[in-house]
Each structure stands twice: as C-alpha cells, then as structure tokens.
Amino acid sequence: MVAENIENVKGAIHIDNLVKTFISNEGETVAALNGVNLDIPAGSFVSLIGPSGCGKTTLLRQIAGLAEPTSGGVFVDGKKITKPGADRGFAFQQATLFPWLNIRDNISLGLRARHVYKEHKQDVDEFIETVGLKGFEKSYPHELSGGMNQRASLARALVGHPDILLLDEPLGALDAFTRMAMQDEIHRLWKKYKTTMVMVTHDVDEALYLSNYVVVMKARPSKIEQVIKIDLPFPRVRTQDTFVLYRKKILEILNFAGKIPEPEYYL
Amino acid sequence: MKNKLTNTLRRFLPFLGVIVALAIHLLIEDSDEHPEAEEAYYTWILYFFLVTTFILGIVSTFVKKLKKSLEYSGAFWGGVGIVVAIIDIVIGKLALFPVLFFPKYDNILAQFFEGYEIILKCIWHSTKLLVTGFLYGAGFGFVTGVLLGFNKKFNYWINPYIKLIGPIPATIWIPISLTIFPTTFGASVFIIALSVWFSVALMTSSAIQAVPKAYFEVSRTLGASSAFQIFRVGIPAAMPSIFLGVFYGIISAFLALMTAEMFGVKYGIGWYISWQKAMLVYSGVYAGIIVIAVYCMLILTLLFKLRDKILNWQKGTLKW
C-alpha cells in the first residue's frame, strides 16, 4: 500500500514481517500470522476482512500491543510497539463497560487512569454529546441498550484522542438496523477526529461502506491475500453499481461469489 | 369498596393478633406447675403491643409508605400473634412439656426485666469481641485474597497452606489459642478472626480470578497502570463476591463467638447461656437465645443495607 497520508500526520502503521505462533493443545506449533507485511497510512480507514481463523483479530491485537509477536513487529510512526498505550484506542466486540461505573465515569476511565481527567473534563462532555448520550451520563450500562453501550465504548476509546482506533468487530453484537446507524456514527467520528481506523469485520458491506482500504485475508495458511483501495466518494451508497462491483470483487477473492464450492464434508 | 375494606382490615390484623393472644392469656389460668413470676410481665408486653399495633393501624391511614407495607405484612404479624398464643397454651396453660426446661413467658421475660443489667453487659462484651475479631479477620482476609488473586508467586507458595488450614472449623483451635494468648479475650478474637479470614480470603481471591480478562484488556488499552488495574478494575469487579465472603464470614464469626464464649471467656451472650444452663435456669437460656436471634438479625440487616449502598450498581445485573 502506498503511503499517502490523508490529512493526518500521526498514526501511520508499519507492519514488518510479523509472525505470531501459538502452541496448540496437542503441542503443535500453529501460525496465526505468517509473515505479514502491511502499511497503513495515517488517517486512513482500513478494514481487515476474511474468514474466521485468518488471523485478523490476532493482527489487531498485535497493533494494540495486547500480545507479543513471535518475530517481526508493528511500528507506529516509526516506534516499535511493545505494550498497549493510550495512543491506540481499542473498541471490543462487546462494549465491556464496567457495570459499577455510570456512563460518564466509564467514558472518562482512561483519562482518570492517566491522571489527566481534570484537564480534559470538557472532552468527556464533548464526546458524550458527540455519541448522543447526553442525559444518560448518570445511567448505568445495564440500564441502556446494546447500541448505546457500544456508543459509550467508542467514546471511551476516543476521548483520549488516540492517533489510532482499533475496532474488533465493534458492531458484531448489534441488530442489523442499529448496526447501519452505528456505521454512520463511526464514519462521522472518523471524519471529525481524523483518527487512523483499523477495523476487523465479517461484513463485506460494512467494510466497503467505511474504508479507504479493504485488506482481504485468508486462512490456512493465514496471510494477506489482497489489499483493495476503494475509490468511491463518501458518503457511500450501498446500492450504487460501483459499490456492488467492489462487493463482487471481494466475494470472489473469498470464494463466495456465485459458484457454490463442493463441500468438504456432508452433514 | 369491598377491596378497600379488606385492606383496612389487613392493617389491623396485627392488632387482632394481639387481642387473640391477650384474650387467651387472660381468660385461661396458667398451669400451677409453673413457678409464679414476680410480676405479670407477659401481660404488660401484650398491653404494650395492643396499644402500638392500634396506633400503627391508625397512623398508617395517613402515611402512604406505612400503609403499603402494613397492607402487605399485616397478615404475617397477625399470624405471629396466633403462634405466640398457641405456644402460650401449650407451655403456659397446659404445661405439656416439663416446666423446668420449658418455662412460661412470664419467667423468660422476668430475666429481661430483672436481669437486664447483666444481659446488656454481655451484649456489650460480645459486640466488642465480634467487632474486633471481625475487623482483623476481614482485613487480613481481604489482603490475603487480593494477593492470592493477583500475585501468581504468592498463590503458588501460600495457597496450598490456606487450602489445608482454611476448612478446619476455627473453633478447633480454641484449646491451642487459649494457651498461646495471655488473655481469653485475645484468644477469642483470634478464633473469630480466623473464621472470618478464611471465607473472605477465599471469596476474594476466587472472585478476582474470575474477573473477565476483557476488563483488564480494556483498561490496559486505555493506559492504566498495574495499581489502577488492581484497585480500580479488579477489586470493584470482584466486590459482589467479596461481599458474599464477608456475609459467610460473619455467620461463621457468630458461631465462633458463641463457642469461644461457652468455652472460656467470662461475660458475653454465649457465656450467659451456658451459665444459666449450668444453674438450671432455663428461662435465662431462652432469654439468651432471644437476644442472639435479635442481635444476629440486626447485624445482617445492617450488612444488607451496606451492600445496597455499596453495590447499588448490581441491582440490574444480578440478584441474590
């Protein structure tokens, strides 16, 4: 991928020959990532898509610094990643808000953890407003819907103004309509804060709707199959011909287009 | 209209219950096998409740909250009056059981009216023991549990000993602790603390280990330090189970307290009961049991109130 920074200067990701292996229960060494090379320009929106077992979540956790690489490494703005940091926000598939904190305290958690809450109080208010949770600051997570919780979790990840936001199927647990509304929400946040976004998803439409680049990955052996630049203006229209063409192209790479493959086993 | 009438009646059911108990007590002679008490204490108490239940019934007409709760619980308290009356018939009026072991109400109440000084002293003494032992036990238990939950090395070296010592009933150590500690007070505090310590430590450590890994990952990606992860993530998340440990702890503390007091400590409710028993004053034994029942109930109510305050957030997530 050619490094052409989109407006932003910070948050460029360089992945250099990244290998991550696990020891399986049978004692065999299994490669979750098999020498991955990828460049993500600062300020871009990149989706990682592929079948389960292709290593896309492992790759995302490597960028977050939640797990050590076996060899190779991830570099953000030239610096090697060794542990999680506030420069890289992370939104999980489940909102994982803390049930003992109200929405406001949940969102300001990272600021408190880094002892910068006092200076950034108004940021918290701003983000509560941005994600549409004004009036729910004092509510507890269990009192709100799944979509609202997920918005709070996005606000929590973004309130510290990270250079990069990593999204691990953040909308996977939501129903179809909430999901589409939330996609617009994420797009709006990206436009507003110009954060580099890396999102893992199973949903081709979601990837096409939001991304500059779609990284198609394959399993066994896990590797990057192709990086596709999406040359469509925002806001994107899901029914547009060119949009459908991109979808067809991605599904073809993933072997899901048209022809039904012979099953490997019968039920 | 009919509904309103039954609801009003419900609020006066406790009053009716007292009337039943009083009528039975006044109309039927006590069995003359019972030794006579100096005063008619039971009648006094019934008159007292007669007045209070009547006043409550009247006042509840105007106080909405009281009205609701009385309409719900009125039948129960009326039933309590009946139960009290039945016991009065079986024990006091007919003396169906040996009167030495089953004294009538007047004689039990006499223990309170005539011996309240010593009973209060005993309550005070037990409270001192319980609070001191509980605080030590809960404090050390919490620290042990947190260390076990977060520190792998500590867990490896210490946990097997805890598993070995913990399940032994703390009261088994009474003979040993009596020789180690210079005072019986210290020995009893130790026993109580030991029994609280185990359940708090166990529940704390297992609760911390059961905290979803995602909570720690979230806080790490937000730049949280280890201390923040322990005190602001792990411990709050484990709080409901820790509280359960405290709850179990206080129950075993009651047990340890009573046993310790029956063994060697002077004063205390447990001591009072075994002393009365030794003198064959069974009315005193019953008085002691009543004190313990009320005492334990008060402490548990206090504990639940505290839980509701601290673990307010839990209301929607789980119930127990």
Coordinates of C-alpha atoms in Angstrom, one line a residue:
Chain A
M1 CA 0.0 0.0 0.0
V2 CA 1.4 3.4 -0.9
A3 CA 1.8 5.7 2.0
E4 CA -0.3 8.7 1.1
N5 CA -1.2 10.4 4.4
I6 CA -4.8 11.6 4.4
E7 CA -4.7 14.9 6.3
N8 CA -3.3 13.5 9.4
V9 CA 0.4 13.1 10.2
K10 CA 0.3 10.8 13.2
G11 CA -0.9 7.2 13.4
A12 CA 0.8 5.6 10.4
I13 CA 1.2 1.9 11.0
H14 CA 4.0 -0.2 9.5
I15 CA 3.9 -4.0 9.9
D16 CA 7.1 -5.7 9.2
N17 CA 7.2 -9.4 8.6
L18 CA 5.0 -10.1 11.6
V19 CA 4.9 -13.7 12.8
K20 CA 2.7 -15.0 15.7
T21 CA 2.6 -18.6 16.6
F22 CA 0.7 -20.5 19.2
I23 CA 1.3 -23.9 20.8
S24 CA -1.9 -25.9 20.3
N25 CA -3.3 -28.3 22.9
E26 CA -1.7 -31.2 21.0
G27 CA 1.7 -29.5 21.4
E28 CA 1.9 -28.4 17.7
T29 CA 3.0 -25.0 16.7
V30 CA 0.3 -23.2 14.8
A31 CA 0.9 -20.0 12.9
A32 CA -1.8 -17.4 13.5
L33 CA 0.2 -14.8 11.4
N34 CA 2.6 -16.0 8.8
G35 CA 5.0 -13.1 8.0
V36 CA 2.5 -10.2 7.5
N37 CA 3.7 -7.0 5.8
L38 CA 1.3 -4.1 5.6
D39 CA 1.5 -0.3 5.6
I40 CA -1.4 1.7 6.8
P41 CA -1.3 5.5 6.0
A42 CA -2.0 7.9 8.8
G43 CA -5.6 9.0 8.9
S44 CA -7.0 6.2 6.7
F45 CA -9.8 3.8 7.4
V46 CA -8.7 0.2 6.9
S47 CA -10.9 -2.9 7.2
L48 CA -9.5 -6.4 7.8
I49 CA -11.9 -8.9 6.3
G50 CA -11.7 -12.7 6.0
P51 CA -13.0 -16.0 7.2
S52 CA -12.5 -16.9 10.9
G53 CA -9.1 -18.3 11.6
C54 CA -7.4 -15.9 9.1
G55 CA -5.7 -14.1 11.9
K56 CA -7.4 -10.7 11.6
T57 CA -8.1 -10.3 15.3
T58 CA -4.6 -11.5 16.1
L59 CA -3.2 -8.9 13.8
L60 CA -5.4 -6.2 15.5
R61 CA -4.2 -7.3 19.0
Q62 CA -0.7 -7.1 17.8
I63 CA -1.2 -3.5 16.8
A64 CA -2.8 -2.8 20.2
G65 CA 0.2 -4.4 21.9
L66 CA -2.0 -6.8 23.8
A67 CA 0.1 -9.7 22.7
E68 CA 3.9 -10.1 22.0
P69 CA 4.9 -11.0 18.4
T70 CA 6.9 -14.2 17.9
S71 CA 9.1 -12.3 15.4
G72 CA 8.9 -9.2 13.3
G73 CA 7.0 -6.2 14.7
V74 CA 4.5 -3.4 14.4
F75 CA 5.7 0.1 14.2
V76 CA 3.5 3.2 14.8
D77 CA 5.1 6.4 13.4
G78 CA 8.4 4.6 13.4
K79 CA 8.3 3.3 17.0
K80 CA 8.1 -0.4 17.8
I81 CA 5.0 -1.5 19.7
T82 CA 5.8 -3.5 22.9
K83 CA 2.7 -2.8 25.1
P84 CA -0.7 -1.2 25.0
G85 CA -0.7 2.6 25.0
A86 CA -3.2 5.4 25.1
D87 CA -2.1 6.4 21.6
R88 CA -4.0 3.4 20.3
G89 CA -7.7 3.1 21.4
F90 CA -9.4 -0.2 21.2
A91 CA -13.1 -1.0 20.8
F92 CA -14.1 -4.5 21.6
Q93 CA -16.9 -6.6 20.1
Q94 CA -18.7 -6.4 23.4
A95 CA -19.0 -2.9 24.8
T96 CA -17.2 -4.2 28.0
L97 CA -18.2 -1.2 30.0
F98 CA -17.6 -1.5 33.7
P99 CA -21.0 -2.2 35.3
W100 CA -20.1 -0.5 38.6
L101 CA -19.4 2.8 36.9
N102 CA -22.0 5.1 35.3
I103 CA -21.7 6.1 31.6
R104 CA -19.8 9.3 32.4
D105 CA -17.3 7.5 34.6
N106 CA -16.9 4.7 32.1
I107 CA -16.1 7.2 29.3
S108 CA -13.6 9.1 31.5
L109 CA -11.9 5.9 32.7
G110 CA -8.8 6.3 30.5
L111 CA -8.4 9.9 31.5
R112 CA -8.6 9.0 35.1
A113 CA -6.1 6.1 34.7
R114 CA -3.6 8.5 33.2
H115 CA -4.4 11.2 35.8
V116 CA -5.4 13.8 33.2
Y117 CA -9.1 13.9 33.9
K118 CA -9.2 17.4 35.4
E119 CA -7.6 19.0 32.3
H120 CA -9.9 17.1 29.9
K121 CA -13.2 17.3 31.7
Q122 CA -14.8 19.2 28.8
D123 CA -13.6 16.5 26.3
V124 CA -15.7 14.0 28.2
D125 CA -18.7 16.3 27.8
E126 CA -18.0 16.8 24.2
F127 CA -17.8 13.0 23.5
I128 CA -20.9 12.3 25.4
E129 CA -22.7 14.8 23.2
T130 CA -21.0 13.5 20.0
V131 CA -22.2 9.9 20.5
G132 CA -25.6 11.1 21.5
L133 CA -25.6 10.0 25.2
K134 CA -26.4 13.4 26.7
G135 CA -28.9 12.9 29.5
F136 CA -27.6 9.4 30.2
E137 CA -24.4 10.3 31.9
K138 CA -25.6 9.1 35.3
S139 CA -27.1 5.9 33.9
Y140 CA -25.5 2.5 34.5
P141 CA -24.6 0.3 31.5
H142 CA -27.3 -2.3 32.3
E143 CA -30.0 0.5 32.0
L144 CA -29.1 1.2 28.4
S145 CA -29.5 -0.6 25.1
G146 CA -26.7 -2.5 23.4
G147 CA -26.3 0.2 20.8
M148 CA -26.0 2.9 23.4
N149 CA -23.4 0.9 25.3
Q150 CA -21.4 0.4 22.2
R151 CA -21.5 4.1 21.5
A152 CA -20.3 4.7 25.1
S153 CA -17.5 2.3 24.5
L154 CA -16.5 4.1 21.3
A155 CA -16.5 7.4 23.2
R156 CA -14.3 5.8 25.9
A157 CA -11.8 4.7 23.3
L158 CA -11.8 8.1 21.6
V159 CA -11.9 10.6 24.4
G160 CA -8.2 10.5 25.0
H161 CA -7.7 11.5 21.3
P162 CA -5.7 8.4 20.3
D163 CA -3.9 8.5 16.9
I164 CA -5.2 5.1 16.1
L165 CA -8.5 3.4 16.9
L166 CA -8.6 -0.3 16.6
L167 CA -12.1 -1.8 16.2
D168 CA -12.6 -5.5 16.7
E169 CA -16.0 -6.3 15.2
P170 CA -17.4 -3.4 17.2
L171 CA -20.9 -3.8 15.7
G172 CA -21.0 -7.6 15.6
A173 CA -23.3 -7.9 18.6
L174 CA -25.9 -5.4 17.3
D175 CA -29.0 -6.0 15.2
A176 CA -29.0 -5.0 11.6
F177 CA -30.7 -1.6 11.9
T178 CA -28.7 -0.4 14.9
R179 CA -25.7 -1.6 13.0
M180 CA -26.2 0.5 10.0
A181 CA -26.9 3.6 12.2
M182 CA -23.7 2.8 14.1
Q183 CA -21.7 2.6 10.8
D184 CA -22.7 6.2 10.1
E185 CA -21.7 7.1 13.6
I186 CA -18.3 5.6 13.2
H187 CA -17.9 7.3 9.8
R188 CA -18.8 10.6 11.4
L189 CA -16.3 10.1 14.2
W190 CA -13.6 9.3 11.7
K191 CA -14.3 12.4 9.7
K192 CA -14.4 14.6 12.8
Y193 CA -11.3 13.3 14.6
K194 CA -9.2 12.1 11.6
T195 CA -8.1 9.1 13.6
T196 CA -6.4 6.2 11.8
M197 CA -9.0 3.4 11.9
V198 CA -8.3 -0.3 11.7
M199 CA -11.5 -2.4 11.8
V200 CA -11.9 -6.1 11.9
T201 CA -15.2 -7.2 10.3
H202 CA -17.0 -10.2 8.8
D203 CA -19.3 -7.9 6.9
V204 CA -18.2 -7.0 3.3
D205 CA -20.8 -4.2 3.0
E206 CA -19.6 -2.7 6.3
A207 CA -16.0 -2.7 5.1
L208 CA -17.0 -1.1 1.8
Y209 CA -19.2 1.4 3.4
L210 CA -16.5 2.8 5.7
S211 CA -13.0 2.1 4.4
N212 CA -10.3 3.6 2.1
Y213 CA -8.7 0.2 2.0
V214 CA -10.0 -3.3 2.4
V215 CA -7.4 -5.9 3.4
V216 CA -8.7 -9.3 2.4
M217 CA -7.1 -12.1 4.4
K218 CA -7.3 -15.9 4.0
A219 CA -6.9 -18.8 6.4
R220 CA -4.7 -21.9 6.4
P221 CA -2.1 -20.6 5.9
S222 CA -3.2 -17.2 7.2
K223 CA -1.9 -14.4 5.1
I224 CA -3.0 -11.2 3.4
E225 CA -4.5 -12.1 0.0
Q226 CA -5.0 -8.7 -1.4
V227 CA -5.3 -5.0 -0.4
I228 CA -8.0 -3.2 -2.3
K229 CA -8.2 0.6 -2.5
I230 CA -11.8 1.7 -2.5
D231 CA -12.1 4.6 -4.9
L232 CA -15.6 5.8 -4.0
P233 CA -16.5 9.2 -2.6
F234 CA -18.1 9.4 0.9
P235 CA -20.9 9.1 1.8
R236 CA -21.2 5.9 0.1
V237 CA -24.4 4.4 -1.3
R238 CA -24.9 0.7 -0.7
T239 CA -26.9 0.2 -3.9
Q240 CA -24.6 2.0 -6.3
D241 CA -23.3 0.0 -9.2
T242 CA -19.6 0.6 -8.4
F243 CA -20.2 -0.3 -4.7
V244 CA -21.8 -3.6 -5.9
L245 CA -18.8 -4.2 -8.2
Y246 CA -16.4 -3.9 -5.3
R247 CA -18.5 -6.3 -3.2
K248 CA -18.4 -8.8 -6.1
K249 CA -14.7 -8.5 -6.3
I250 CA -14.1 -9.1 -2.6
L251 CA -16.5 -12.0 -2.5
E252 CA -14.7 -13.5 -5.5
I253 CA -11.4 -13.3 -3.7
L254 CA -13.1 -15.0 -0.7
N255 CA -14.6 -17.7 -3.0
F256 CA -18.1 -16.8 -2.1
A257 CA -19.2 -15.3 -5.4
G258 CA -21.8 -17.2 -7.4
K259 CA -20.5 -20.8 -7.8
I260 CA -21.1 -23.0 -4.8
P261 CA -18.0 -24.9 -4.0
E262 CA -18.1 -28.6 -3.4
P263 CA -18.5 -29.1 0.4
E264 CA -15.6 -30.8 2.1
Y265 CA -17.9 -32.9 4.1
Y266 CA -21.6 -33.8 4.1
L267 CA -23.9 -33.5 7.1
Chain B
M1 CA -65.3 -0.7 48.1
K2 CA -65.0 -4.2 49.3
N3 CA -61.3 -4.2 48.5
K4 CA -60.8 -1.1 50.5
L5 CA -62.4 -2.7 53.5
T6 CA -60.3 -5.8 53.4
N7 CA -57.2 -3.6 53.0
T8 CA -58.1 -1.6 56.1
L9 CA -58.8 -4.9 57.9
R10 CA -55.3 -6.1 56.9
R11 CA -53.7 -3.2 58.5
F12 CA -55.5 -4.0 61.8
L13 CA -54.6 -7.8 61.6
P14 CA -51.6 -7.3 63.9
F15 CA -53.9 -5.6 66.4
L16 CA -56.4 -8.5 66.2
G17 CA -53.5 -11.0 66.7
V18 CA -52.5 -9.3 69.9
I19 CA -56.2 -9.3 71.1
V20 CA -56.3 -13.1 70.5
A21 CA -53.1 -13.6 72.4
L22 CA -54.3 -11.3 75.3
A23 CA -57.7 -12.9 75.5
I24 CA -56.3 -16.4 75.7
H25 CA -53.8 -15.3 78.3
L26 CA -56.3 -13.5 80.5
L27 CA -59.2 -16.0 80.1
I28 CA -57.3 -19.2 80.8
E29 CA -55.4 -19.8 84.1
D30 CA -51.7 -20.6 83.9
S31 CA -50.9 -24.2 84.9
D32 CA -49.8 -24.2 88.6
E33 CA -46.8 -26.4 87.8
H34 CA -45.0 -23.2 86.7
P35 CA -43.3 -21.2 89.4
E36 CA -45.0 -17.8 89.6
A37 CA -43.1 -14.8 88.3
E38 CA -43.0 -11.6 90.5
E39 CA -45.0 -9.6 88.0
A40 CA -47.3 -10.3 85.1
Y41 CA -44.6 -9.3 82.6
Y42 CA -46.2 -11.1 79.6
T43 CA -49.5 -9.2 80.2
W44 CA -47.6 -5.9 80.3
I45 CA -45.9 -6.7 77.0
L46 CA -49.2 -7.7 75.4
Y47 CA -50.8 -4.4 76.5
F48 CA -47.8 -2.6 75.1
F49 CA -48.3 -4.2 71.7
L50 CA -52.0 -3.8 71.9
V51 CA -51.5 0.0 72.0
T52 CA -48.7 0.1 69.4
T53 CA -50.4 -2.1 66.8
F54 CA -53.6 0.0 67.2
I55 CA -51.7 3.3 66.8
L56 CA -49.8 1.9 63.8
G57 CA -53.1 0.9 62.2
I58 CA -54.5 4.4 62.7
V59 CA -51.3 6.2 61.7
S60 CA -50.9 4.1 58.5
T61 CA -54.2 5.5 57.2
F62 CA -52.3 8.8 56.7
V63 CA -48.8 7.7 55.9
K64 CA -48.7 6.2 52.4
K65 CA -45.5 4.2 52.7
L66 CA -46.5 2.6 56.0
K67 CA -49.9 1.8 54.6
K68 CA -48.5 -0.1 51.7
S69 CA -46.1 -2.1 53.9
L70 CA -48.8 -2.9 56.5
E71 CA -51.3 -4.0 53.9
Y72 CA -48.6 -6.4 52.8
S73 CA -47.2 -7.7 56.1
G74 CA -50.3 -7.2 58.3
A75 CA -51.4 -10.8 57.8
F76 CA -48.0 -12.1 58.8
W77 CA -47.8 -10.1 62.0
G78 CA -51.4 -11.2 62.9
G79 CA -50.2 -14.8 62.4
V80 CA -47.3 -14.1 64.7
G81 CA -49.9 -13.2 67.4
I82 CA -51.6 -16.6 66.9
V83 CA -48.3 -18.5 67.1
V84 CA -47.5 -16.7 70.3
A85 CA -50.9 -17.6 71.7
I86 CA -50.5 -21.3 70.7
I87 CA -47.2 -21.5 72.4
D88 CA -48.8 -19.9 75.5
I89 CA -51.5 -22.6 75.5
V90 CA -49.1 -25.5 75.1
I91 CA -46.5 -24.3 77.6
G92 CA -48.1 -21.8 79.9
K93 CA -51.7 -23.1 80.2
L94 CA -51.4 -26.8 79.8
A95 CA -47.7 -27.4 80.7
L96 CA -47.5 -30.3 78.2
F97 CA -43.7 -30.3 78.5
P98 CA -41.6 -30.4 81.7
V99 CA -41.8 -26.9 83.1
L100 CA -38.1 -26.9 84.2
F101 CA -37.0 -26.9 80.5
F102 CA -40.0 -25.1 79.0
P103 CA -40.7 -22.1 81.2
K104 CA -43.7 -19.9 80.6
Y105 CA -43.4 -16.4 79.1
D106 CA -43.6 -14.5 82.4
N107 CA -40.5 -16.3 83.6
I108 CA -38.5 -15.7 80.4
L109 CA -39.5 -12.0 80.4
A110 CA -38.5 -11.8 84.0
Q111 CA -34.9 -12.4 83.0
F112 CA -35.0 -9.3 80.9
F113 CA -36.9 -7.1 83.4
E114 CA -34.9 -8.2 86.4
G115 CA -31.5 -9.1 84.9
Y116 CA -31.2 -6.5 82.1
E117 CA -28.0 -5.1 83.6
I118 CA -26.1 -8.3 83.2
I119 CA -27.7 -9.0 79.8
L120 CA -26.6 -5.6 78.5
K121 CA -23.1 -6.2 79.8
C122 CA -23.0 -9.5 78.0
I123 CA -24.2 -7.9 74.7
W124 CA -21.6 -5.2 75.0
H125 CA -18.9 -7.8 75.7
S126 CA -19.9 -10.0 72.8
T127 CA -20.0 -7.0 70.5
K128 CA -16.5 -6.0 71.4
L129 CA -15.3 -9.5 70.7
L130 CA -17.2 -9.8 67.4
V131 CA -16.2 -6.4 66.1
T132 CA -12.5 -6.7 66.9
G133 CA -12.3 -10.3 65.6
F134 CA -14.3 -9.5 62.5
L135 CA -12.3 -6.4 61.6
Y136 CA -9.0 -8.3 62.0
G137 CA -10.3 -11.3 60.1
A138 CA -11.9 -9.3 57.2
G139 CA -8.9 -7.1 56.9
F140 CA -6.4 -9.8 56.7
G141 CA -8.7 -12.0 54.6
F142 CA -9.1 -9.2 52.1
V143 CA -5.4 -8.6 51.8
T144 CA -4.7 -12.3 51.5
G145 CA -7.4 -12.7 48.9
V146 CA -6.1 -9.8 46.8
L147 CA -2.5 -11.2 47.0
L148 CA -3.7 -14.7 46.1
G149 CA -5.8 -13.3 43.2
F150 CA -3.2 -11.0 41.6
N151 CA 0.1 -12.5 42.6
K152 CA 1.0 -15.8 40.9
K153 CA 4.0 -16.4 43.1
F154 CA 2.2 -15.8 46.3
N155 CA -0.6 -18.0 45.1
Y156 CA 1.9 -20.8 44.3
W157 CA 3.6 -20.7 47.7
I158 CA 0.8 -19.9 50.0
N159 CA -2.4 -21.2 48.6
P160 CA -1.9 -24.9 49.5
Y161 CA -1.4 -23.9 53.2
I162 CA -4.6 -21.9 53.1
K163 CA -6.5 -24.8 51.5
L164 CA -5.2 -27.0 54.3
I165 CA -5.9 -24.7 57.2
G166 CA -8.9 -22.9 56.0
P167 CA -11.6 -25.6 56.0
I168 CA -10.8 -26.7 59.6
P169 CA -13.5 -25.2 61.9
A170 CA -11.9 -22.3 63.6
T171 CA -13.3 -23.4 67.0
I172 CA -11.0 -26.5 66.9
W173 CA -8.1 -24.0 67.7
I174 CA -9.7 -22.9 71.0
P175 CA -7.6 -25.1 73.3
I176 CA -4.4 -24.0 71.5
S177 CA -5.2 -20.3 71.2
L178 CA -6.1 -20.3 74.9
T179 CA -2.6 -21.3 75.8
I180 CA -0.9 -19.1 73.2
F181 CA -2.7 -15.8 74.1
P182 CA -2.2 -14.3 77.5
T183 CA -5.9 -13.3 77.8
T184 CA -9.1 -15.2 76.9
F185 CA -10.2 -12.0 75.1
G186 CA -7.1 -12.2 72.8
A187 CA -7.7 -15.9 72.3
S188 CA -11.4 -15.4 71.3
V189 CA -10.5 -12.5 69.0
F190 CA -8.1 -14.8 67.3
I191 CA -10.6 -17.6 66.8
I192 CA -13.2 -15.2 65.4
A193 CA -10.7 -13.5 63.1
L194 CA -9.5 -16.9 61.8
S195 CA -13.0 -18.0 60.9
V196 CA -13.8 -14.7 59.1
W197 CA -10.4 -14.6 57.5
F198 CA -10.8 -17.8 55.5
S199 CA -14.1 -17.1 53.9
V200 CA -13.2 -13.6 53.0
A201 CA -9.8 -14.6 51.6
L202 CA -11.3 -17.5 49.6
M203 CA -14.1 -15.5 48.1
T204 CA -11.9 -12.5 47.3
S205 CA -9.2 -14.5 45.6
S206 CA -11.6 -16.6 43.5
A207 CA -13.6 -13.5 42.6
I208 CA -10.6 -11.7 41.4
Q209 CA -9.5 -14.6 39.3
A210 CA -13.0 -14.8 37.8
V211 CA -13.0 -11.1 36.7
P212 CA -13.4 -11.2 32.9
K213 CA -10.0 -10.8 31.2
A214 CA -11.6 -8.2 28.9
Y215 CA -11.9 -5.7 31.7
F216 CA -8.1 -5.8 32.2
E217 CA -7.5 -5.6 28.5
V218 CA -9.8 -2.6 28.2
S219 CA -8.0 -0.8 31.0
R220 CA -4.6 -1.6 29.5
T221 CA -5.5 -0.2 26.1
L222 CA -6.6 2.9 28.0
G223 CA -3.2 3.3 29.5
A224 CA -3.9 2.1 33.0
S225 CA -1.1 1.2 35.4
S226 CA -1.0 -2.1 37.3
A227 CA -2.1 -0.4 40.5
F228 CA -5.1 1.1 38.7
Q229 CA -5.9 -2.3 37.3
I230 CA -5.9 -3.8 40.8
F231 CA -7.7 -1.2 42.8
R232 CA -10.0 0.4 40.2
V233 CA -10.8 -2.6 38.0
G234 CA -10.1 -6.0 39.7
I235 CA -11.3 -5.2 43.2
P236 CA -14.5 -3.3 42.2
A237 CA -15.4 -6.1 39.7
A238 CA -14.9 -8.7 42.5
M239 CA -16.8 -6.7 45.1
P240 CA -20.1 -8.6 44.9
S241 CA -18.3 -11.9 45.7
I242 CA -16.1 -10.3 48.3
F243 CA -19.3 -9.1 50.0
L244 CA -20.6 -12.7 49.9
G245 CA -17.4 -13.8 51.6
V246 CA -18.0 -11.1 54.3
F247 CA -21.5 -12.4 54.7
Y248 CA -20.4 -16.0 55.1
G249 CA -17.6 -14.7 57.4
I250 CA -19.9 -13.0 59.8
I251 CA -22.1 -16.1 60.1
S252 CA -19.0 -18.3 61.0
A253 CA -18.0 -15.5 63.3
F254 CA -21.2 -15.8 65.2
L255 CA -20.6 -19.5 65.6
A256 CA -17.0 -19.0 66.7
L257 CA -18.1 -16.3 69.1
M258 CA -20.7 -18.4 70.8
T259 CA -18.4 -21.4 71.0
A260 CA -15.5 -19.3 72.3
E261 CA -17.7 -17.8 74.9
M262 CA -19.1 -21.1 76.1
F263 CA -15.6 -22.4 76.5
G264 CA -13.6 -20.0 78.5
V265 CA -14.5 -16.3 78.2
K266 CA -16.2 -14.5 81.1
Y267 CA -19.2 -12.5 80.0
G268 CA -20.8 -12.5 76.6
I269 CA -24.1 -13.9 75.4
G270 CA -22.7 -17.4 74.8
W271 CA -21.3 -17.4 78.3
Y272 CA -24.6 -16.2 79.7
I273 CA -26.4 -19.1 78.1
S274 CA -24.0 -21.7 79.4
W275 CA -24.0 -20.1 82.8
Q276 CA -27.8 -20.1 83.0
K277 CA -27.9 -23.7 81.8
A278 CA -25.4 -24.7 84.5
M279 CA -27.7 -23.3 87.1
L280 CA -30.7 -25.0 85.5
V281 CA -32.3 -21.6 84.9
Y282 CA -33.8 -22.4 81.5
S283 CA -35.8 -19.2 81.4
G284 CA -32.4 -17.5 81.2
V285 CA -31.3 -19.8 78.4
Y286 CA -34.3 -18.8 76.4
A287 CA -33.7 -15.1 77.1
G288 CA -30.2 -15.6 75.8
I289 CA -31.4 -17.3 72.6
I290 CA -33.8 -14.4 72.0
V291 CA -31.1 -11.9 72.5
I292 CA -28.8 -13.8 70.0
A293 CA -31.6 -14.1 67.4
V294 CA -32.4 -10.4 67.5
Y295 CA -28.7 -9.5 67.6
C296 CA -27.8 -11.5 64.5
M297 CA -30.8 -10.3 62.7
L298 CA -29.8 -6.7 63.3
I299 CA -26.3 -7.3 62.1
L300 CA -27.4 -9.0 59.0
T301 CA -29.9 -6.2 58.2
L302 CA -27.1 -3.7 58.7
L303 CA -24.9 -5.7 56.3
F304 CA -27.6 -5.9 53.7
K305 CA -28.2 -2.1 54.0
L306 CA -24.5 -1.6 53.5
R307 CA -24.5 -3.9 50.4
D308 CA -27.4 -2.0 48.9
K309 CA -25.4 1.2 49.3
I310 CA -22.0 0.0 48.0
L311 CA -23.3 -2.4 45.3
N312 CA -26.1 -0.2 44.1
W313 CA -24.9 -0.9 40.5
Q314 CA -25.6 -4.6 40.9
K315 CA -29.3 -4.2 41.0
G316 CA -29.9 -4.7 37.4
T317 CA -27.1 -7.3 36.8
L318 CA -27.7 -10.0 39.4
K319 CA -29.8 -10.8 42.4
W320 CA -29.2 -12.9 45.5

